[in-house]
Amino acid sequence: MAESILLGHAPRPTDGTQLAKRIRTVVIAAEPAGIACTSRIDAELDGADISRLHLDLTDFMLAGEHDRDRARLEPQGASVTWEDAELRDLRVQANPMHISGAEVTLDATLTDVPFTWIETDHGELAVELARPSAEHPLHGHATVSVPKEQLGKAVLGLAESALLDHGITVSKLVLDVQAIGSHELTVTVDAKLRKGLLGASVHGSANAAIDELMGVTLSNIQLDSGNPLVAAMLGAVRGRITKYEGRRIDLASELPEGISVADVQVHVTDDVTIEARLV
């Protein structure tokens, strides 16, 4: 039940105040121990449906992968009952929240999100968001902004779990983004990686032209390492990567079913800001 979120004991709450209190326990479990929860949560219920859920996560601090209180985030029992419902209006704001030391500003809205109330054989209550589909696509918009010098920290914090699943640890990740005109970026990566006994620094760079339909055209792709063994391995990878030189990659077509993005814009000043609309 890794995709389910624990919301205390069954049965489900019957009013928005009760639901807000239960969501607050999830927020606290996702922060490091001893951090005072300052998030503001406002919820309204309409029967099984959540008619409105607004989260202000300003000053929220995301705990590291090993610091999150899994016992209060994920149910332990097996599902025994299910009740389908809908989250009609979800808004999440943070000005900012903290991810791996990076200050991430967020303003996101989603509408008509299907989910399921679940009760387990341990008497637990959980919710599970339904996967988007052609019949139930996601609708909304999102704006995410990170100070440019903190971009590597934010990306590493969000990717930490996936990297650990592959046995990879990252002690350093520096991303630099420079704007070239209104629709093209230069991205530079400087990382220190370890997998098992093998550790190495990796350096990479590329130009990326981005259009409003999430098409990306890469050019000037460079990838290297200070470790001769890793550099030799990257040589084989580089050959596969360079085949994308000058080709438009349709990222929108790679999105899961039910997620369609339009009006993608990237702005680079002292911050890197991404704006997108889900249609």
mmCIF file of C-alpha atoms in Angstrom:
data_model
loop_
_atom_site.group_PDB
_atom_site.id
_atom_site.type_symbol
_atom_site.label_atom_id
_atom_site.label_comp_id
_atom_site.label_asym_id
_atom_site.label_seq_id
_atom_site.Cartn_x
_atom_site.Cartn_y
_atom_site.Cartn_z
ATOM 1 C CA MET A 1 0.000 0.000 0.000
ATOM 2 C CA ALA A 2 2.926 2.301 -0.698
ATOM 3 C CA GLU A 3 0.754 4.704 -2.693
ATOM 4 C CA SER A 4 -1.780 5.099 0.139
ATOM 5 C CA ILE A 5 -1.576 7.873 2.719
ATOM 6 C CA LEU A 6 -2.527 7.104 6.324
ATOM 7 C CA LEU A 7 -5.153 9.390 7.857
ATOM 8 C CA GLY A 8 -5.510 7.888 11.314
ATOM 9 C CA HIS A 9 -8.176 5.452 12.423
ATOM 10 C CA ALA A 10 -11.389 4.531 10.612
ATOM 11 C CA PRO A 11 -14.062 5.687 9.986
ATOM 12 C CA ARG A 12 -13.489 8.640 7.692
ATOM 13 C CA PRO A 13 -14.014 12.179 9.069
ATOM 14 C CA THR A 14 -17.436 13.756 8.729
ATOM 15 C CA ASP A 15 -16.486 17.431 8.561
ATOM 16 C CA GLY A 16 -13.710 19.629 7.215
ATOM 17 C CA THR A 17 -12.240 20.462 10.630
ATOM 18 C CA GLN A 18 -11.664 16.780 11.407
ATOM 19 C CA LEU A 19 -10.132 16.214 7.966
ATOM 20 C CA ALA A 20 -7.788 19.203 8.362
ATOM 21 C CA LYS A 21 -6.533 17.823 11.697
ATOM 22 C CA ARG A 22 -5.803 14.444 10.131
ATOM 23 C CA ILE A 23 -3.958 15.997 7.199
ATOM 24 C CA ARG A 24 -1.892 18.030 9.654
ATOM 25 C CA THR A 25 -0.614 14.769 11.198
ATOM 26 C CA VAL A 26 0.572 13.716 7.717
ATOM 27 C CA VAL A 27 2.389 17.034 7.241
ATOM 28 C CA ILE A 28 4.062 16.664 10.650
ATOM 29 C CA ALA A 29 5.169 13.092 9.816
ATOM 30 C CA ALA A 30 6.752 14.307 6.569
ATOM 31 C CA GLU A 31 8.865 16.924 8.379
ATOM 32 C CA PRO A 32 11.996 16.277 10.454
ATOM 33 C CA ALA A 33 11.396 15.389 14.100
ATOM 34 C CA GLY A 34 11.166 18.405 16.379
ATOM 35 C CA ILE A 35 10.121 20.866 13.653
ATOM 36 C CA ALA A 36 7.069 22.931 14.598
ATOM 37 C CA CYS A 37 4.335 22.581 11.991
ATOM 38 C CA THR A 38 3.309 26.021 10.694
ATOM 39 C CA SER A 39 1.244 24.841 7.715
ATOM 40 C CA ARG A 40 -2.307 26.138 7.366
ATOM 41 C CA ILE A 41 -4.922 23.633 6.204
ATOM 42 C CA ASP A 42 -8.515 24.406 5.252
ATOM 43 C CA ALA A 43 -10.926 21.688 4.160
ATOM 44 C CA GLU A 44 -14.627 21.199 3.407
ATOM 45 C CA LEU A 45 -16.450 17.888 3.005
ATOM 46 C CA ASP A 46 -19.593 17.089 1.032
ATOM 47 C CA GLY A 47 -20.464 13.532 1.979
ATOM 48 C CA ALA A 48 -17.587 11.333 0.855
ATOM 49 C CA ASP A 49 -16.307 14.041 -1.485
ATOM 50 C CA ILE A 50 -13.820 16.727 -0.468
ATOM 51 C CA SER A 51 -15.305 19.867 -1.946
ATOM 52 C CA ARG A 52 -12.302 22.054 -1.074
ATOM 53 C CA LEU A 53 -8.801 21.460 0.288
ATOM 54 C CA HIS A 54 -6.363 24.360 0.522
ATOM 55 C CA LEU A 55 -2.860 23.791 1.884
ATOM 56 C CA ASP A 56 -0.508 26.642 2.713
ATOM 57 C CA LEU A 57 2.835 24.885 3.184
ATOM 58 C CA THR A 58 4.895 28.038 3.691
ATOM 59 C CA ASP A 59 7.940 27.125 5.825
ATOM 60 C CA PHE A 60 7.179 23.386 5.474
ATOM 61 C CA MET A 61 10.453 21.417 5.595
ATOM 62 C CA LEU A 62 10.546 18.094 3.732
ATOM 63 C CA ALA A 63 12.414 15.478 5.759
ATOM 64 C CA GLY A 64 15.082 13.335 4.131
ATOM 65 C CA GLU A 65 14.156 9.874 2.903
ATOM 66 C CA HIS A 66 15.338 8.228 6.135
ATOM 67 C CA ASP A 67 13.870 10.865 8.473
ATOM 68 C CA ARG A 68 10.220 10.650 7.497
ATOM 69 C CA ASP A 69 7.912 8.948 9.989
ATOM 70 C CA ARG A 70 6.786 6.062 7.770
ATOM 71 C CA ALA A 71 4.673 4.608 10.582
ATOM 72 C CA ARG A 72 2.464 7.699 10.397
ATOM 73 C CA LEU A 73 2.593 8.126 6.616
ATOM 74 C CA GLU A 74 1.723 4.677 5.282
ATOM 75 C CA PRO A 75 -0.945 2.202 6.482
ATOM 76 C CA GLN A 76 0.315 -1.155 7.743
ATOM 77 C CA GLY A 77 -2.801 -3.277 7.260
ATOM 78 C CA ALA A 78 -4.447 -4.791 4.189
ATOM 79 C CA SER A 79 -7.380 -2.995 2.527
ATOM 80 C CA VAL A 80 -10.793 -4.366 3.424
ATOM 81 C CA THR A 81 -13.221 -1.631 2.298
ATOM 82 C CA TRP A 82 -13.134 0.994 -0.440
ATOM 83 C CA GLU A 83 -15.240 4.102 -1.124
ATOM 84 C CA ASP A 84 -14.688 6.182 -4.254
ATOM 85 C CA ALA A 85 -14.858 9.965 -3.957
ATOM 86 C CA GLU A 86 -13.675 13.169 -5.617
ATOM 87 C CA LEU A 87 -11.468 16.059 -4.559
ATOM 88 C CA ARG A 88 -13.119 18.926 -6.392
ATOM 89 C CA ASP A 89 -10.817 21.845 -5.577
ATOM 90 C CA LEU A 90 -7.210 21.402 -4.426
ATOM 91 C CA ARG A 91 -4.825 24.296 -3.995
ATOM 92 C CA VAL A 92 -1.307 23.989 -2.620
ATOM 93 C CA GLN A 93 0.782 27.089 -1.912
ATOM 94 C CA ALA A 94 4.204 27.611 -0.364
ATOM 95 C CA ASN A 95 6.122 30.865 -0.170
ATOM 96 C CA PRO A 96 8.490 29.121 0.253
ATOM 97 C CA MET A 97 8.794 25.496 1.396
ATOM 98 C CA HIS A 98 12.177 23.874 2.043
ATOM 99 C CA ILE A 99 13.442 20.821 0.137
ATOM 100 C CA SER A 100 17.011 19.705 0.913
ATOM 101 C CA GLY A 101 17.912 23.261 1.883
ATOM 102 C CA ALA A 102 16.375 24.811 -1.236
ATOM 103 C CA GLU A 103 13.601 27.385 -0.980
ATOM 104 C CA VAL A 104 10.854 26.266 -3.356
ATOM 105 C CA THR A 105 7.945 28.592 -4.082
ATOM 106 C CA LEU A 106 4.836 26.741 -5.242
ATOM 107 C CA ASP A 107 1.343 27.647 -6.384
ATOM 108 C CA ALA A 108 -0.647 24.735 -7.798
ATOM 109 C CA THR A 109 -4.342 24.087 -8.402
ATOM 110 C CA LEU A 110 -6.057 20.851 -9.401
ATOM 111 C CA THR A 111 -9.775 20.202 -9.911
ATOM 112 C CA ASP A 112 -11.961 17.084 -9.922
ATOM 113 C CA VAL A 113 -9.316 14.633 -8.694
ATOM 114 C CA PRO A 114 -10.737 11.127 -8.072
ATOM 115 C CA PHE A 115 -9.550 9.249 -4.991
ATOM 116 C CA THR A 116 -10.573 6.357 -2.758
ATOM 117 C CA TRP A 117 -11.181 6.150 0.975
ATOM 118 C CA ILE A 118 -9.693 2.890 2.265
ATOM 119 C CA GLU A 119 -10.128 1.063 5.558
ATOM 120 C CA THR A 120 -7.667 -1.672 6.563
ATOM 121 C CA ASP A 121 -7.883 -4.783 8.717
ATOM 122 C CA HIS A 122 -5.897 -2.833 11.332
ATOM 123 C CA GLY A 123 -8.714 -0.306 11.649
ATOM 124 C CA GLU A 124 -6.735 2.316 9.739
ATOM 125 C CA LEU A 125 -8.113 4.954 7.381
ATOM 126 C CA ALA A 126 -6.157 5.848 4.268
ATOM 127 C CA VAL A 127 -6.675 7.695 1.000
ATOM 128 C CA GLU A 128 -5.320 6.728 -2.378
ATOM 129 C CA LEU A 129 -5.339 9.087 -5.348
ATOM 130 C CA ALA A 130 -6.567 7.452 -8.550
ATOM 131 C CA ARG A 131 -4.191 7.327 -11.478
ATOM 132 C CA PRO A 132 -5.154 9.871 -14.152
ATOM 133 C CA SER A 133 -6.829 8.361 -17.205
ATOM 134 C CA ALA A 134 -8.441 9.445 -20.454
ATOM 135 C CA GLU A 135 -11.797 9.403 -18.653
ATOM 136 C CA HIS A 136 -10.429 11.303 -15.634
ATOM 137 C CA PRO A 137 -7.641 13.631 -16.803
ATOM 138 C CA LEU A 138 -5.972 16.120 -14.477
ATOM 139 C CA HIS A 139 -6.963 19.767 -14.856
ATOM 140 C CA GLY A 140 -5.251 22.756 -13.270
ATOM 141 C CA HIS A 141 -2.111 24.812 -13.335
ATOM 142 C CA ALA A 142 1.172 25.032 -11.452
ATOM 143 C CA THR A 143 3.986 27.515 -10.959
ATOM 144 C CA VAL A 144 7.228 26.386 -9.309
ATOM 145 C CA SER A 145 10.161 28.683 -8.595
ATOM 146 C CA VAL A 146 13.600 27.965 -7.099
ATOM 147 C CA PRO A 147 16.563 30.310 -6.611
ATOM 148 C CA LYS A 148 19.008 29.426 -9.346
ATOM 149 C CA GLU A 149 21.895 28.675 -6.990
ATOM 150 C CA GLN A 150 19.661 26.235 -5.037
ATOM 151 C CA LEU A 151 18.265 24.322 -8.024
ATOM 152 C CA GLY A 152 20.588 21.326 -7.568
ATOM 153 C CA LYS A 153 19.530 20.918 -3.934
ATOM 154 C CA ALA A 154 15.841 20.940 -4.871
ATOM 155 C CA VAL A 155 16.245 18.396 -7.685
ATOM 156 C CA LEU A 156 18.343 16.124 -5.482
ATOM 157 C CA GLY A 157 15.786 16.252 -2.677
ATOM 158 C CA LEU A 158 12.957 15.256 -5.009
ATOM 159 C CA ALA A 159 14.992 12.539 -6.767
ATOM 160 C CA GLU A 160 16.579 11.080 -3.639
ATOM 161 C CA SER A 161 14.164 8.162 -3.268
ATOM 162 C CA ALA A 162 14.440 7.067 -6.922
ATOM 163 C CA LEU A 163 18.251 7.253 -6.811
ATOM 164 C CA LEU A 164 18.428 5.154 -3.646
ATOM 165 C CA ASP A 165 16.214 2.533 -5.295
ATOM 166 C CA HIS A 166 19.008 2.152 -7.878
ATOM 167 C CA GLY A 167 21.742 2.045 -5.240
ATOM 168 C CA ILE A 168 23.042 5.510 -6.175
ATOM 169 C CA THR A 169 23.976 8.159 -3.626
ATOM 170 C CA VAL A 170 24.777 11.747 -4.565
ATOM 171 C CA SER A 171 27.036 13.846 -2.347
ATOM 172 C CA LYS A 172 27.000 16.867 -4.645
ATOM 173 C CA LEU A 173 24.694 18.127 -7.383
ATOM 174 C CA VAL A 174 25.141 21.599 -8.837
ATOM 175 C CA LEU A 175 22.838 22.712 -11.630
ATOM 176 C CA ASP A 176 23.356 25.976 -13.469
ATOM 177 C CA VAL A 177 20.766 27.322 -15.875
ATOM 178 C CA GLN A 178 21.308 30.287 -18.182
ATOM 179 C CA ALA A 179 18.710 31.781 -20.512
ATOM 180 C CA ILE A 180 19.544 32.244 -24.189
ATOM 181 C CA GLY A 181 16.739 34.332 -25.594
ATOM 182 C CA SER A 182 13.123 33.633 -24.607
ATOM 183 C CA HIS A 183 12.883 29.897 -25.387
ATOM 184 C CA GLU A 184 16.372 28.428 -25.003
ATOM 185 C CA LEU A 185 18.455 27.446 -21.999
ATOM 186 C CA THR A 186 21.958 26.265 -21.289
ATOM 187 C CA VAL A 187 22.020 23.633 -18.535
ATOM 188 C CA THR A 188 25.253 22.614 -16.775
ATOM 189 C CA VAL A 189 25.505 19.711 -14.315
ATOM 190 C CA ASP A 190 28.308 19.009 -11.840
ATOM 191 C CA ALA A 191 27.710 15.948 -9.653
ATOM 192 C CA LYS A 192 29.522 13.524 -7.386
ATOM 193 C CA LEU A 193 27.964 10.052 -7.450
ATOM 194 C CA ARG A 194 28.596 6.744 -5.720
ATOM 195 C CA LYS A 195 27.247 3.290 -6.542
ATOM 196 C CA GLY A 196 28.681 0.576 -4.347
ATOM 197 C CA LEU A 197 32.465 0.966 -4.195
ATOM 198 C CA LEU A 198 32.592 3.115 -7.325
ATOM 199 C CA GLY A 199 32.580 6.887 -6.839
ATOM 200 C CA ALA A 200 33.122 9.576 -9.427
ATOM 201 C CA SER A 201 32.463 13.145 -10.444
ATOM 202 C CA VAL A 202 30.316 13.657 -13.530
ATOM 203 C CA HIS A 203 30.085 16.805 -15.611
ATOM 204 C CA GLY A 204 27.555 17.533 -18.301
ATOM 205 C CA SER A 205 26.057 20.387 -20.288
ATOM 206 C CA ALA A 206 23.590 20.973 -23.091
ATOM 207 C CA ASN A 207 21.504 23.640 -24.752
ATOM 208 C CA ALA A 208 17.747 23.068 -24.620
ATOM 209 C CA ALA A 209 15.201 24.885 -26.769
ATOM 210 C CA ILE A 210 11.724 24.500 -25.248
ATOM 211 C CA ASP A 211 8.412 25.180 -26.977
ATOM 212 C CA GLU A 212 4.960 25.686 -25.438
ATOM 213 C CA LEU A 213 3.893 22.107 -26.247
ATOM 214 C CA MET A 214 6.693 20.592 -24.127
ATOM 215 C CA GLY A 215 8.906 19.911 -27.085
ATOM 216 C CA VAL A 216 12.629 20.049 -26.290
ATOM 217 C CA THR A 217 15.447 20.255 -28.840
ATOM 218 C CA LEU A 218 18.906 19.495 -27.444
ATOM 219 C CA SER A 219 22.226 20.693 -28.834
ATOM 220 C CA ASN A 220 25.885 20.971 -27.762
ATOM 221 C CA ILE A 221 25.547 17.894 -25.544
ATOM 222 C CA GLN A 222 28.625 17.217 -23.386
ATOM 223 C CA LEU A 223 29.145 14.451 -20.805
ATOM 224 C CA ASP A 224 32.390 13.492 -19.033
ATOM 225 C CA SER A 225 33.948 12.344 -15.759
ATOM 226 C CA GLY A 226 37.216 12.835 -13.911
ATOM 227 C CA ASN A 227 37.285 9.084 -13.170
ATOM 228 C CA PRO A 228 38.864 7.258 -16.161
ATOM 229 C CA LEU A 229 36.714 4.140 -15.642
ATOM 230 C CA VAL A 230 33.508 6.151 -15.391
ATOM 231 C CA ALA A 231 34.599 8.319 -18.337
ATOM 232 C CA ALA A 232 34.943 5.157 -20.438
ATOM 233 C CA MET A 233 31.457 4.029 -19.377
ATOM 234 C CA LEU A 234 30.064 7.471 -20.166
ATOM 235 C CA GLY A 235 31.631 7.218 -23.611
ATOM 236 C CA ALA A 236 29.189 4.453 -24.478
ATOM 237 C CA VAL A 237 26.314 6.430 -22.985
ATOM 238 C CA ARG A 238 27.411 9.567 -24.841
ATOM 239 C CA GLY A 239 27.033 7.769 -28.149
ATOM 240 C CA ARG A 240 23.388 7.028 -27.379
ATOM 241 C CA ILE A 241 22.715 10.525 -26.081
ATOM 242 C CA THR A 242 24.214 12.385 -29.020
ATOM 243 C CA LYS A 243 21.713 10.777 -31.387
ATOM 244 C CA TYR A 244 19.247 13.280 -29.932
ATOM 245 C CA GLU A 245 21.438 16.203 -31.038
ATOM 246 C CA GLY A 246 19.215 18.608 -32.981
ATOM 247 C CA ARG A 247 16.131 16.397 -32.721
ATOM 248 C CA ARG A 248 12.885 17.607 -31.143
ATOM 249 C CA ILE A 249 11.878 15.409 -28.211
ATOM 250 C CA ASP A 250 8.153 15.432 -27.569
ATOM 251 C CA LEU A 251 8.054 15.226 -23.778
ATOM 252 C CA ALA A 252 4.264 15.642 -23.771
ATOM 253 C CA SER A 253 3.865 12.285 -25.510
ATOM 254 C CA GLU A 254 5.873 10.619 -22.718
ATOM 255 C CA LEU A 255 3.504 11.786 -19.980
ATOM 256 C CA PRO A 256 1.197 9.185 -18.393
ATOM 257 C CA GLU A 257 -2.338 8.823 -19.692
ATOM 258 C CA GLY A 258 -4.621 11.541 -18.350
ATOM 259 C CA ILE A 259 -1.865 14.156 -17.988
ATOM 260 C CA SER A 260 -1.660 16.698 -20.790
ATOM 261 C CA VAL A 261 0.412 19.864 -20.406
ATOM 262 C CA ALA A 262 0.082 23.114 -22.337
ATOM 263 C CA ASP A 263 1.486 26.629 -22.149
ATOM 264 C CA VAL A 264 4.796 25.567 -20.632
ATOM 265 C CA GLN A 265 7.044 28.522 -19.870
ATOM 266 C CA VAL A 266 10.479 28.654 -18.255
ATOM 267 C CA HIS A 267 11.835 31.947 -16.919
ATOM 268 C CA VAL A 268 15.400 32.401 -15.688
ATOM 269 C CA THR A 269 16.393 35.425 -13.622
ATOM 270 C CA ASP A 270 17.842 35.027 -10.140
ATOM 271 C CA ASP A 271 15.207 32.267 -9.910
ATOM 272 C CA VAL A 272 14.273 29.432 -12.242
ATOM 273 C CA THR A 273 10.497 29.485 -12.673
ATOM 274 C CA ILE A 274 8.391 26.911 -14.508
ATOM 275 C CA GLU A 275 4.749 27.559 -15.323
ATOM 276 C CA ALA A 276 2.448 24.977 -16.878
ATOM 277 C CA ARG A 277 -1.241 24.302 -17.418
ATOM 278 C CA LEU A 278 -2.843 20.869 -17.244
ATOM 279 C CA VAL A 279 -5.620 20.437 -19.831
#
